[in-house]
Coordinates of C-alpha atoms in Angstrom, one line a residue:
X773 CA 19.8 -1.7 -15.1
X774 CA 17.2 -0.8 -12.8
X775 CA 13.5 -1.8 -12.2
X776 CA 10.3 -0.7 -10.5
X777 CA 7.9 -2.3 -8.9
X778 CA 4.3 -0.5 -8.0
X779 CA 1.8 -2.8 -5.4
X780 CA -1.7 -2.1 -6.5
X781 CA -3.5 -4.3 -3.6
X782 CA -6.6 -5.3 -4.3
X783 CA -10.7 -5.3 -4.2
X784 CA -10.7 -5.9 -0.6
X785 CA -8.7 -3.2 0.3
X786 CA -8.8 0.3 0.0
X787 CA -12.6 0.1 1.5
X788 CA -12.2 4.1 2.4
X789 CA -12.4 5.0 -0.8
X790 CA -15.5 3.6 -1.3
X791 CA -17.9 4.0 -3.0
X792 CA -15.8 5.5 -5.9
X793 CA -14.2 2.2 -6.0
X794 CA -16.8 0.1 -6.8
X795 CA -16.7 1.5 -10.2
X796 CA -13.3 0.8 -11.4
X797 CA -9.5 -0.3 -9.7
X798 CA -8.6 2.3 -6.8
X799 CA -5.6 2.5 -8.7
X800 CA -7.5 3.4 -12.3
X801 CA -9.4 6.1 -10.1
X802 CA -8.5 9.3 -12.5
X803 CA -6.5 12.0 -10.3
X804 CA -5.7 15.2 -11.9
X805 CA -6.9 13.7 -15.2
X806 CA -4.8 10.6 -15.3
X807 CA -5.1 7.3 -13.7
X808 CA -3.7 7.3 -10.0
X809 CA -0.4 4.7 -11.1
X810 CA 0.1 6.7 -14.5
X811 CA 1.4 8.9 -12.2
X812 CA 3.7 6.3 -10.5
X813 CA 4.7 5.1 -14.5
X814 CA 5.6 8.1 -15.1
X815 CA 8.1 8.6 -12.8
X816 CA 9.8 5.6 -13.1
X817 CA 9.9 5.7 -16.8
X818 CA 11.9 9.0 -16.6
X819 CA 14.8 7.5 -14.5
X820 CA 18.0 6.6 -16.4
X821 CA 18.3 2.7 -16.7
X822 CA 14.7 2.0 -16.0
X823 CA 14.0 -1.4 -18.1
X824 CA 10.8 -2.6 -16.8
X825 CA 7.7 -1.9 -14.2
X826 CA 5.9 -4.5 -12.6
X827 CA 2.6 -4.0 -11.3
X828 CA 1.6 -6.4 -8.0
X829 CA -1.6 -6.9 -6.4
X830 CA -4.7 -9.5 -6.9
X831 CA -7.0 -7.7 -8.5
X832 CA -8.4 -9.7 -11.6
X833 CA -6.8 -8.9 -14.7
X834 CA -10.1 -7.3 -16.6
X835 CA -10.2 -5.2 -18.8
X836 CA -10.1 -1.9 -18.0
X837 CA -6.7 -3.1 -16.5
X838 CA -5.5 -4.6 -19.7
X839 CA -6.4 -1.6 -21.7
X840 CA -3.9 0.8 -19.3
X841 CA -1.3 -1.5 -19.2
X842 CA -1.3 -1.8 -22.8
X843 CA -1.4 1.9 -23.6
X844 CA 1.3 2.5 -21.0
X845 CA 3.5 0.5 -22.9
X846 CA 2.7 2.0 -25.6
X847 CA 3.3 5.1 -24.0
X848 CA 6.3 4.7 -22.6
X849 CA 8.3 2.4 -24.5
X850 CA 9.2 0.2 -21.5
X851 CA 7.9 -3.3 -20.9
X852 CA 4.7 -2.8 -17.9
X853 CA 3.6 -5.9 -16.5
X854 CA 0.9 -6.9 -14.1
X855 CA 1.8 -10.1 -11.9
X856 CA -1.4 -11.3 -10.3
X857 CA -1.0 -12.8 -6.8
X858 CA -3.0 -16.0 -5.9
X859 CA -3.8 -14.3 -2.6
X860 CA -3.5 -10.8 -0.6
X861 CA 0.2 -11.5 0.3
X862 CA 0.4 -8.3 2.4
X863 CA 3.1 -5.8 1.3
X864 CA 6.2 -7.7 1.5
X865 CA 4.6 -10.6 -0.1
X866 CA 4.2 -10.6 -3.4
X867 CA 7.6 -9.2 -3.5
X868 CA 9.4 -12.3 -2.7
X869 CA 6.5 -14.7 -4.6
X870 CA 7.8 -12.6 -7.6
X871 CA 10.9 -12.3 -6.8
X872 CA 12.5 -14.5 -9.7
X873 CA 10.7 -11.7 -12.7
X874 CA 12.2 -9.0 -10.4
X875 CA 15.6 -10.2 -10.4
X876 CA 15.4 -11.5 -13.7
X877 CA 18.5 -9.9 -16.0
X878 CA 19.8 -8.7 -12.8
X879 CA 19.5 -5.3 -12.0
X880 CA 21.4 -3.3 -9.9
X881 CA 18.1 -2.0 -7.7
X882 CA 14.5 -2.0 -8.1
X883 CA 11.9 0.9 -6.4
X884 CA 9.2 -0.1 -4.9
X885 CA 5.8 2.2 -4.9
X886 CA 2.7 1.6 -3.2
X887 CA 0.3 3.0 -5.5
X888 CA -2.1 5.3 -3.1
X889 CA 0.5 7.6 -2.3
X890 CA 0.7 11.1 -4.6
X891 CA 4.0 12.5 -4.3
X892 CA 6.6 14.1 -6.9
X893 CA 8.6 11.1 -6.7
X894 CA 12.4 12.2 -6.2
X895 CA 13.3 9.1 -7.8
X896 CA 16.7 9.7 -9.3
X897 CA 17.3 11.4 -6.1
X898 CA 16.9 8.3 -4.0
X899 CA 18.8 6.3 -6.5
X900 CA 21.9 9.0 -6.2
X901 CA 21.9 8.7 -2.5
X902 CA 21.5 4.2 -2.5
X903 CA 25.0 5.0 -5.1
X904 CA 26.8 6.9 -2.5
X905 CA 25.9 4.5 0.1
X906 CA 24.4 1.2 -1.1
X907 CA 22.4 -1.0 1.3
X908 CA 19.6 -3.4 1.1
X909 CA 16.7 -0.7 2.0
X910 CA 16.5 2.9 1.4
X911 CA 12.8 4.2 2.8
X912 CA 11.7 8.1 1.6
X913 CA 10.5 9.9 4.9
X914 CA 9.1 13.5 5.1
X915 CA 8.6 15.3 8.3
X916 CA 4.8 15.6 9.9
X917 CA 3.5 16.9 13.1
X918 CA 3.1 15.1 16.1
X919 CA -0.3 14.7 15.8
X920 CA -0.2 13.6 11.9
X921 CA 3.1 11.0 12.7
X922 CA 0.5 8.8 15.0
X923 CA -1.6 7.3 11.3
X924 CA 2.0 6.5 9.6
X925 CA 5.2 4.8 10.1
X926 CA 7.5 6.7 12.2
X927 CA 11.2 6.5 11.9
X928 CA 14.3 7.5 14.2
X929 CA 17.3 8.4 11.9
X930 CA 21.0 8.7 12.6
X931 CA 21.1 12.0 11.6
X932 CA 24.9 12.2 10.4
X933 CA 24.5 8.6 8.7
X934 CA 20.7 8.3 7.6
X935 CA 20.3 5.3 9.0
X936 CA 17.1 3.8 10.7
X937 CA 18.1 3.3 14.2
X938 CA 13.7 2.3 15.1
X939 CA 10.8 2.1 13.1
X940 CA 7.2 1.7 14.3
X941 CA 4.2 1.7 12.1
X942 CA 1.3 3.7 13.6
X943 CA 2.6 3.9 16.9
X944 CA 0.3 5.4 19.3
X945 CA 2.2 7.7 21.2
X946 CA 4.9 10.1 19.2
X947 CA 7.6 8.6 18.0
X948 CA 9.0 10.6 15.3
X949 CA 8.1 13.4 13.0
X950 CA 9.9 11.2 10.2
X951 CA 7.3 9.2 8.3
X952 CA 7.7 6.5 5.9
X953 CA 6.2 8.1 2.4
X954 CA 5.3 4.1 1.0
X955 CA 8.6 4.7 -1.5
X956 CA 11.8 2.8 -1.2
X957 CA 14.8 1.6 -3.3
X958 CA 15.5 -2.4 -2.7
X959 CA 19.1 -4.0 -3.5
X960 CA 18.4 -7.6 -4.3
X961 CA 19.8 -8.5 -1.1
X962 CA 16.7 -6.8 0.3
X963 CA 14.7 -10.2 -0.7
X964 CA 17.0 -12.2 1.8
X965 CA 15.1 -11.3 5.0
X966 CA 12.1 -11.6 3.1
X967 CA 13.0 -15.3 2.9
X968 CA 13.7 -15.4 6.3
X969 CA 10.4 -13.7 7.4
X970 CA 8.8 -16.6 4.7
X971 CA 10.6 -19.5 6.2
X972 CA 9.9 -18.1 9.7
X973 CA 6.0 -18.0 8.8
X974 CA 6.5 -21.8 8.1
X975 CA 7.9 -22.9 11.2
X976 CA 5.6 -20.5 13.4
X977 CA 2.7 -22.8 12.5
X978 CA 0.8 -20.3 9.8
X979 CA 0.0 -23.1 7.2
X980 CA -3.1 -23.6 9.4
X981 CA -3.8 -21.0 8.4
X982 CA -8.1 -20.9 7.1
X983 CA -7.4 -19.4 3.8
X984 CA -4.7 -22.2 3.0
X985 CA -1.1 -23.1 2.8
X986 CA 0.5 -20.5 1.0
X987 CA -1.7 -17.6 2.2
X988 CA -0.1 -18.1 5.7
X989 CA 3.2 -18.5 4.7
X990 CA 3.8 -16.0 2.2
X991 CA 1.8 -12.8 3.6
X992 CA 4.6 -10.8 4.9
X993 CA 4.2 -7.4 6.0
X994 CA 7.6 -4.8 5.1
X995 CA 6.4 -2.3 7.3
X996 CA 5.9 -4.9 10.8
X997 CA 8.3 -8.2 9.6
X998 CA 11.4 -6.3 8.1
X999 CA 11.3 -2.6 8.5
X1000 CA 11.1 -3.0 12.5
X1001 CA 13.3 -5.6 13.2
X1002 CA 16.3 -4.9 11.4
X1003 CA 16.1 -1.2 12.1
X1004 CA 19.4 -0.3 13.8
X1005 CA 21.3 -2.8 12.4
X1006 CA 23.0 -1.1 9.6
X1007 CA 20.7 -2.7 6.6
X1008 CA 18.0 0.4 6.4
X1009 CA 18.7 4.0 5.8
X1010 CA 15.9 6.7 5.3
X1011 CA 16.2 9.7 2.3
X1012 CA 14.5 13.0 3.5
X1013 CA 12.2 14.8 1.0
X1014 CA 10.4 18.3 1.3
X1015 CA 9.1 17.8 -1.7
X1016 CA 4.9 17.0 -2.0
X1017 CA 3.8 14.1 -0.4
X1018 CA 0.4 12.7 0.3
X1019 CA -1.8 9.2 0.8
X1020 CA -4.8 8.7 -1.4
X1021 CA -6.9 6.9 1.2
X1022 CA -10.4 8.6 0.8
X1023 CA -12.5 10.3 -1.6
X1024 CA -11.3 13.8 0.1
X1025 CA -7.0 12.6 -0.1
X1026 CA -8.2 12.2 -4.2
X1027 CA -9.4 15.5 -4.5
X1028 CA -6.2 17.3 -2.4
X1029 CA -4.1 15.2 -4.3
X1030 CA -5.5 16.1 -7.6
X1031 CA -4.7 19.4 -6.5
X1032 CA -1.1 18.6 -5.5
X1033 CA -0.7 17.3 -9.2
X1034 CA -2.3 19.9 -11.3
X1035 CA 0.2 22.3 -9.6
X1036 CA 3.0 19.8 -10.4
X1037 CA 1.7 20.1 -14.4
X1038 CA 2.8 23.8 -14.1
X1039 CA 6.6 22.3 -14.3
X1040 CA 6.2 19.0 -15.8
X1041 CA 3.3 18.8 -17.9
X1042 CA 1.9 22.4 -18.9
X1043 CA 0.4 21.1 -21.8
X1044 CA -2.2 18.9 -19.9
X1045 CA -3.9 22.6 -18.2
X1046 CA -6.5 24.2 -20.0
X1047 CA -5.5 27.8 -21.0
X1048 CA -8.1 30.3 -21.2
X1049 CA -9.0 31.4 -25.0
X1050 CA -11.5 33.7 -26.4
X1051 CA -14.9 32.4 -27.0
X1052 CA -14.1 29.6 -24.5
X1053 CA -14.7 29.3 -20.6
X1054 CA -13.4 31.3 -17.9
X1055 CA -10.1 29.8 -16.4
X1056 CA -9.1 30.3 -12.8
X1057 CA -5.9 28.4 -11.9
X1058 CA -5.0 24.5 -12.4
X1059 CA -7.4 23.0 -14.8
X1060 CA -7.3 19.9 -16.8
X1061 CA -10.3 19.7 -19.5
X1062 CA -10.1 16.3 -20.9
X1063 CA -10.2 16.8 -24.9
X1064 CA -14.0 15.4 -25.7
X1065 CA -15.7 17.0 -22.6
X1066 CA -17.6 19.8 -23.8
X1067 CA -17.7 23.1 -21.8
X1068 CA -20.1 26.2 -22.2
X1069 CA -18.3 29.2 -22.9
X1070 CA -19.9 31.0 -19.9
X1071 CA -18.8 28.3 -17.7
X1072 CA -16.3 29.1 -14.8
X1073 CA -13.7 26.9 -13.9
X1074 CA -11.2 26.4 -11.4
X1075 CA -9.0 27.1 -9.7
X1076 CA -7.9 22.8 -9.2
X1077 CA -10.6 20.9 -11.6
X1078 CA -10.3 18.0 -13.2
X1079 CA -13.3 17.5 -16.0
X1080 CA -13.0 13.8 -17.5
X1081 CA -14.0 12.1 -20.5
X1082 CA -17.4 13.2 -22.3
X1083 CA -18.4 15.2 -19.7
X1084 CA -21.1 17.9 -20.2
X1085 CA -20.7 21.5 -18.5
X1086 CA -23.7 23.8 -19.5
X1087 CA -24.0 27.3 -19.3
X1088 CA -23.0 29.2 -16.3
X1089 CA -22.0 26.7 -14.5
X1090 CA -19.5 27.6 -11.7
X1091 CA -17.2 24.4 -10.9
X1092 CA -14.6 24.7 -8.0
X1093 CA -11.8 22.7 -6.5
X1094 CA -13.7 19.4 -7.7
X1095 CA -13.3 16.2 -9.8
X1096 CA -16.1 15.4 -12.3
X1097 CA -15.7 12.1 -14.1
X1098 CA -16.7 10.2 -17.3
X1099 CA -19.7 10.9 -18.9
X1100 CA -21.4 12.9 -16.3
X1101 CA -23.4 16.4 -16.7
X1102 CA -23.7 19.4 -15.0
X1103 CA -26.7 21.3 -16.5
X1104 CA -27.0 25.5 -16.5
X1105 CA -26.2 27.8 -14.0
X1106 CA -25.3 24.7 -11.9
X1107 CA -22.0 25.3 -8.5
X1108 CA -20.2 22.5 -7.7
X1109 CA -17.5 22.8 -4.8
X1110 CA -15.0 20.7 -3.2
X1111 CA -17.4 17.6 -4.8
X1112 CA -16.5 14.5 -6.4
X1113 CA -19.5 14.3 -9.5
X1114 CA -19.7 10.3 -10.1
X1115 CA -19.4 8.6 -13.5
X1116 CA -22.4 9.0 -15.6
X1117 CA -24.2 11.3 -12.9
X1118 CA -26.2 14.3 -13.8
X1119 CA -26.4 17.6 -11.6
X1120 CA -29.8 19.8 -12.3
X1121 CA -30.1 23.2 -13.3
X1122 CA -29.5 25.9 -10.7
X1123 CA -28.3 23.2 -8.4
X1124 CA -25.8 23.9 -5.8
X1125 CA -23.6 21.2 -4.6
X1126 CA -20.8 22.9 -2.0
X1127 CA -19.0 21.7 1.6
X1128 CA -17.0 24.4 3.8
X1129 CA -13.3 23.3 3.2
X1130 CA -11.1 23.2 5.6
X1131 CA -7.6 23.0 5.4
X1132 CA -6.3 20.5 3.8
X1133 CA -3.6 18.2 5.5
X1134 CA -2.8 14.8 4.3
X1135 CA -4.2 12.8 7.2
X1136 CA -7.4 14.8 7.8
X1137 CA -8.1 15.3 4.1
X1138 CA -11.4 18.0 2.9
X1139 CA -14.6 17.2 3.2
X1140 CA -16.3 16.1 0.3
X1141 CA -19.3 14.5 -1.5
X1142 CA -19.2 11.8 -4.2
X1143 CA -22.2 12.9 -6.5
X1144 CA -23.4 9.5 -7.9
X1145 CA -27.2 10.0 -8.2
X1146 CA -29.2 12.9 -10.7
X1147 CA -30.2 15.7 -9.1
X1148 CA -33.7 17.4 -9.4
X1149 CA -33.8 20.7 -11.1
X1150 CA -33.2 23.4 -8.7
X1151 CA -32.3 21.4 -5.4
X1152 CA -29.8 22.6 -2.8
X1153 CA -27.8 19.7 -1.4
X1154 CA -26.6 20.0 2.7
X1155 CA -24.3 17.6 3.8
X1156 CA -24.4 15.9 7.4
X1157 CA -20.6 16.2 8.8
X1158 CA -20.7 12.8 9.1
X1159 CA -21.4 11.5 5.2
X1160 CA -19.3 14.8 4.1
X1161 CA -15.7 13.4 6.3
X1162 CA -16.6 10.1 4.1
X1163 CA -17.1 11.0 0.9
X1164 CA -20.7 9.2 1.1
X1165 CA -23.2 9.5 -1.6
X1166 CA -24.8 12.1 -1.8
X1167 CA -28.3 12.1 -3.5
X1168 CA -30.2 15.3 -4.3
X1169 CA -33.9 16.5 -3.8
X1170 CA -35.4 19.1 -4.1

């Protein structure tokens, strides 16, 4: 019996993703067509012996949140569950507050996801390697540059044995080209040095702390409490991947990894890209049309778009490596590139929306807009390098 555990954090984090965040959960944000976690679910729910996913953050349970988990279910057949904390409890935290529903039936080893990573999630993989050689933590790394290792947790492997000899999150000389991916595959016996870390919090005096008594105590960090000091002492090993692998922390990270997904769809879910038919619009590469948007059939699409939920393309438009989302409309003969268009926005006729890309790498993700205000017919947007690194708003005139 296994379970899987994804931490969704909460309003007050994620603040680079702004402002595509104040309009629903960071981790409800839709990437490559799909909520960010459905991706996450999904995953999990195709390893053998999965019996349950909990979901862990403090966001309030409203209802857009409600609604996914209960279609998930639905779904998926497998009980999803959201388990609220009273508090940011960091990423270790809410782990061992919840730690009785995690162990509860007594499974054999539970993954935990952070939910702003985008990877292919080699899963069944990880849980092949903890069977061969069970211990309490099994991280995923992938190999970075130099220069990309500095914004990540580095680790230094035993490289006959796998296991974590030193770990150091965002160090700021090179450590390592092994990052931690935000994946990893808990025995139960993992939660014991949580306890420790909890009871240590105690004793060091953190119940003063402002926010209260069991904020203090209880907000335990993996990556700083428990992944750095018991590295090299035989409890945490480290699974390599080559396999995809990126953080969602900006609006640029959503659109790369929407386009890390929609290539995924070629193998795992084909039917999700729009083909090209006659009488229909022009299809160039990875596309995902959701099935009420309504596309002109002069319109030119792709390659890596992502058009949402009653959305509106009109004639001639020319859309490009870009994310539109519910409800918004891009009127004729409008070209939109490497853009995020906003919920409900509306882009004028003969508009042109468009930022140079640049090559896309996880940590220095593409320049981009997020499209949030209508744009007069005929205007032609330029973006100051500074709002376009940020994914500001962007507001058109002509």
């Amino acid at each position: 019996m296994l379970k899987a555990v994804i931490l969704i954090g909460g309003p007050q984090k994620g603040t680079r993703f702004r402002p595509l965040s104040f309009e629903v959960p960071k981790p409800l944000f839709p990437v490559a067509g799909v909520p960010m976690i459905q991706h996450h679910i999904e995953a999990c729910a195709q390893v053998p012996g999965m019996q349950e996913i909990l979901l862990i953050g403090f966001y309030q349970p409203d209802e857009p949140l409600t609604r996914f988990l209960e279609a998930a279910q639905q779904e998926f057949n497998l009980p999803v569950r959201y388990l609220q904390e009273f508090a940011p409890l960091g990423t270790g935290g809410g782990l061992y507050h919840f730690r009785d529903q995690i162990l509860a039936g007594g499974p054999e080893a539970f993954f935990v996801l952070n939910a702003d990573v985008c990877s292919d999630f080699p899963l069944s993989a990880m849980l092949d390697a903890y069977r061969r050689q069970p211990h309490p933590f099994l991280l995923l790394g992938t190999t970075a540059n130099r220069t990309q290792s500095l914004n990540y947790g580095c680790i230094v492997e035993n490289s006959q044995t796998h296991e974590v000899l030193h770990y150091v999150e965002k160090p700021s000389t090179f450590v390592s080209d092994i990052i931690n991916c935000g994946i990893y595959l808990f025995s139960p016996e993992a939660l014991k040095p949580l306890r420790d870390v909890f009871q240590r919090n105690q004793q060091d005096g953190q119940l003063e702390d402002s926010s209260g008594l069991w904020r203090g105590a209880g907000t335990i960090r993996l990556e700083q409490d428990v992944f750095s000091a018991l590295a090299g002492q035989g409890q945490i090993y480290v699974h390599l991947t080559d396999g995809m692998w990126s953080q969602i922390k900006s609006a640029g990270s959503a659109l790369y990894a929407s386009r890390l997904y929609l290539g995924q769809y070629q193998l795992t879910h084909p039917e999700r890209l729009a083909k090209h038919t006659p009488g229909g619009p022009r299809i160039r590469g990875n596309v995902y049309i959701h099935p009420t948007a309504k596309v002109a059939p002069s319109a030119v699409l792709g390659p890596n778009v992502s058009i949402g939920e009653g959305v509106t393309v009109g004639e001639g438009v020319r859309l490009r490596e870009s994310i539109v989302l519910h409800g918004a409309t891009l009127q004729e003969h409008t070209c939109v590139l490497h853009t995020i268009v906003g919920w409900g926005s509306t882009v004028g006729r003969w508009a042109r929306v468009e930022v140079p890309p640049m090559t896309p790498i996880p940590t220095t993700p593409e320049r981009t807009w997020t499209v949030r205000a209508s744009s007069r017919t005929g205007s032609c947007c330029r973006p100051s390098p500074s709002a376009a690194a940020s994914g500001s708003l962007l507001r058109c005139s002509s």
